Phi, psi and omega in degrees: 000139170280162183277138186295149182275130166229133190248128167249117184272120164105118180252052162280183180288338161293317193289317181293333185273321178313309179312284177344280177317296172303337179275325173305309207287348192111345185271143184292124195223138178236118180246109179255138172238129191293313188287172172296334190216168180281178167122334187058224187293333182296058198254176164207135186242132178244126176213141175043040167103340189258146164233141181243143136295139165235028175201227203297152180230010180212126188247130175238157192079033176324325175295354193263327179305304195287326169299311163321295177314311186284353175276335185247004166085049196205138189289153162270109194249012180282156175261101191224131177235139165305129189281093188278328167285348170068229195216132172265142178224125176261129186251159177292333187300332186114356180299153153217126195239123163277117189241125200214185183288344178278128187298298184293328172289352192277307172306331172335307189274347186283166168289149187290359166284317182297318184301321184298309200290324180284335169288320200284335171287338178267316172318288190305325175290329178279341194266328169295326176280338182271354165255344170284293196313345176281321203253312188278338203245276198283341182258162189293177190307117173299116176272197194296306200305314180280347179277337186263353151304320198277339186292318200273338169277339180215004181299315178314303179306338199263001175063053199270141182084349172262138173287163185294333174285325193292330175300303191290329176300331175260007164259003177076027170275104182217172173086221181293318174309316170308297170313316179293327178276335191293324196277355160293343184281340177291350165316320187256018159080031193260151170287104187297334175294343182235008172312139179268151189308319200289351175282001175291350174295337188288359180285307181306321190301312187279304191294320192258316177294329197075177178240177206214129157245141197252129194275128187093006179089171177284006192260325176306347176286295195306312180315316192290326187291303184302339173296311188289344181280309204286332184296321196270355171125340187300152174262137187237130174217122173263181174077007203231106181250131172299150172227341175179151168270112176269124167226132166238133200082025188067018188223130164300135179245323186193180185232111170273121185251187185272342180240015146154209190220134191253110161351134164197148170256355183196154176234131154262132177254090192259058177222171192304134192301345191267325176293329181289314186310309186306319182274345169268356171085026197237130202316158181270331203102184148300154170278138170242155175305139184265155171308183170290161170237179184228150163256096179255146181231114170273114190218126172254142194224143173297155171094176165234119171259102182292359158311315169283129178266179177308309189241133184215126165270114179247117196270147198277170160329294180233109175311325198286313196303316195304289191303334173283321190292319182290347188268336178274000189094000193235166169302155177292165181249003170206075193277160154297124189253134164244119176256152175232128158233103208283333164314341177295338176235350176238074211279357177269018179254022163176147199317162150329105174097007210209155172221144179249117182238144182252107182267103161247120171274128160316145175219165177271153156325133183311153183283150190277008174272350173207074197295349185239354195230149168240141160313135172292333181285316181298303181311308182287342174281343160301310170302313177298333192265345181268319170286323167299311180286334151312306172305305185309330183282340159112029183252121171267128185282356180259349175283121184090357197292126181246332166188164208210148161204131180254148170250142173216172185311344172284323179300285195295357193265008173286332194259327204219143178297106176080045175063017185299142163249026172208029175071214173312143172271138196281047202262083176135148187304313193295306166316000179263341178271138172265163192289155191293163182252030178249143171248116193308119187072013180231085194287331188293353178265136176225151180250139189221164180106188193280357181257356169231184188310152336269006176140184169275182180100145192320294188298327171293327185292316174320309169294311165324301191299322174305296178321320179295308167326307184292327179295324195268319173308302182293340170297323193233028165074023184240154205264122181259135191300156175305153200234130184243019184269000000 
């Protein structure tokens, strides 16, 4: 009996993981990707001796990467090192605070009351994460029974119906410390002032579990996954755009691409959920509020500025005003800025005596009237606001520039509806749940990626790919290797 044919659409982290697991299980996998490379938003750009990440810059939950390679019998070739230095936070109050994995060192510069509040907030974040992770991170998309079990056991502790600011207030977290903890909700694409309290768990993932620096950037992870996939015998096709999934009688038959048809017994759609529904010929449903997008400046500069750490966050004068602008659909006039300088730990990323700076601000998703493009006027307003914010913090955005490139919401629209980075906005407990990875009346199809369970970010995308592979493997009678993450 010949091996079943599986087509995986989309070579981001979710698609790469799904393809890896299914190939290792014995399926004949064809992975197709519209772009000329794998990795999705996790790209890499080189110019004038500089290398930049064009998407995520830091890795959490590294055990998920290690488990992915182990499950398919391949060594993990990704070079990861703990981010010992942590992140430097510069507040409008003038406070400069270095936060890292050493708890006592982190709280040493805080007033005793703030140090106690930090410990309480971190303890609560850990409790929220450890209660939620088995159901909402590592398990399959939860059904009603799983949701009820979680609610009965942990629901009250998750402060249902409360917002994140309310939870922090109850923990005595105020002032700069409040701004610090609110920001973690943006990692899931949320407006922190409207985010449910349960999203406080994200703080534990970074502050408690820690982060890793990846040599060569996050795109190196995608390259390593693709190399393992090719080594296992999968067919990887870049520059191949899927147009439609053909199904008859409730069974998948083929995938129609811009270069022909590919026969399939099952399909994994590792793309934005709305794009997946379009390929399946399914109704899209009502337009929902999108998550945050981003505005990124990649800039190589002469000189090294010791006021900046490898990871630095510059907070605005009034944090809430930033999100009032975003709710109004405009780039914030005084945005929070996140800067990453990978050349601090990976000298090959910049010429000697230079720095490669990744500078990111929150941005609104694109308007429904132009879901794939942004007006030059709006984009220019975002660029000017970013430069003004750098200047307010005492940094000259024009000093020593050697090379520069911008990534805007229109750039990210190639990977997500309206350029949103995390699908639908997670405002409210139910809205924070990602869509299931199954498609009604099409048992041969599974969905994967940041817009479905368990959500966005590199480790969650890998877990999403694993869950989609499980759906397809069970349907096809294929054995997936034991998972140890």
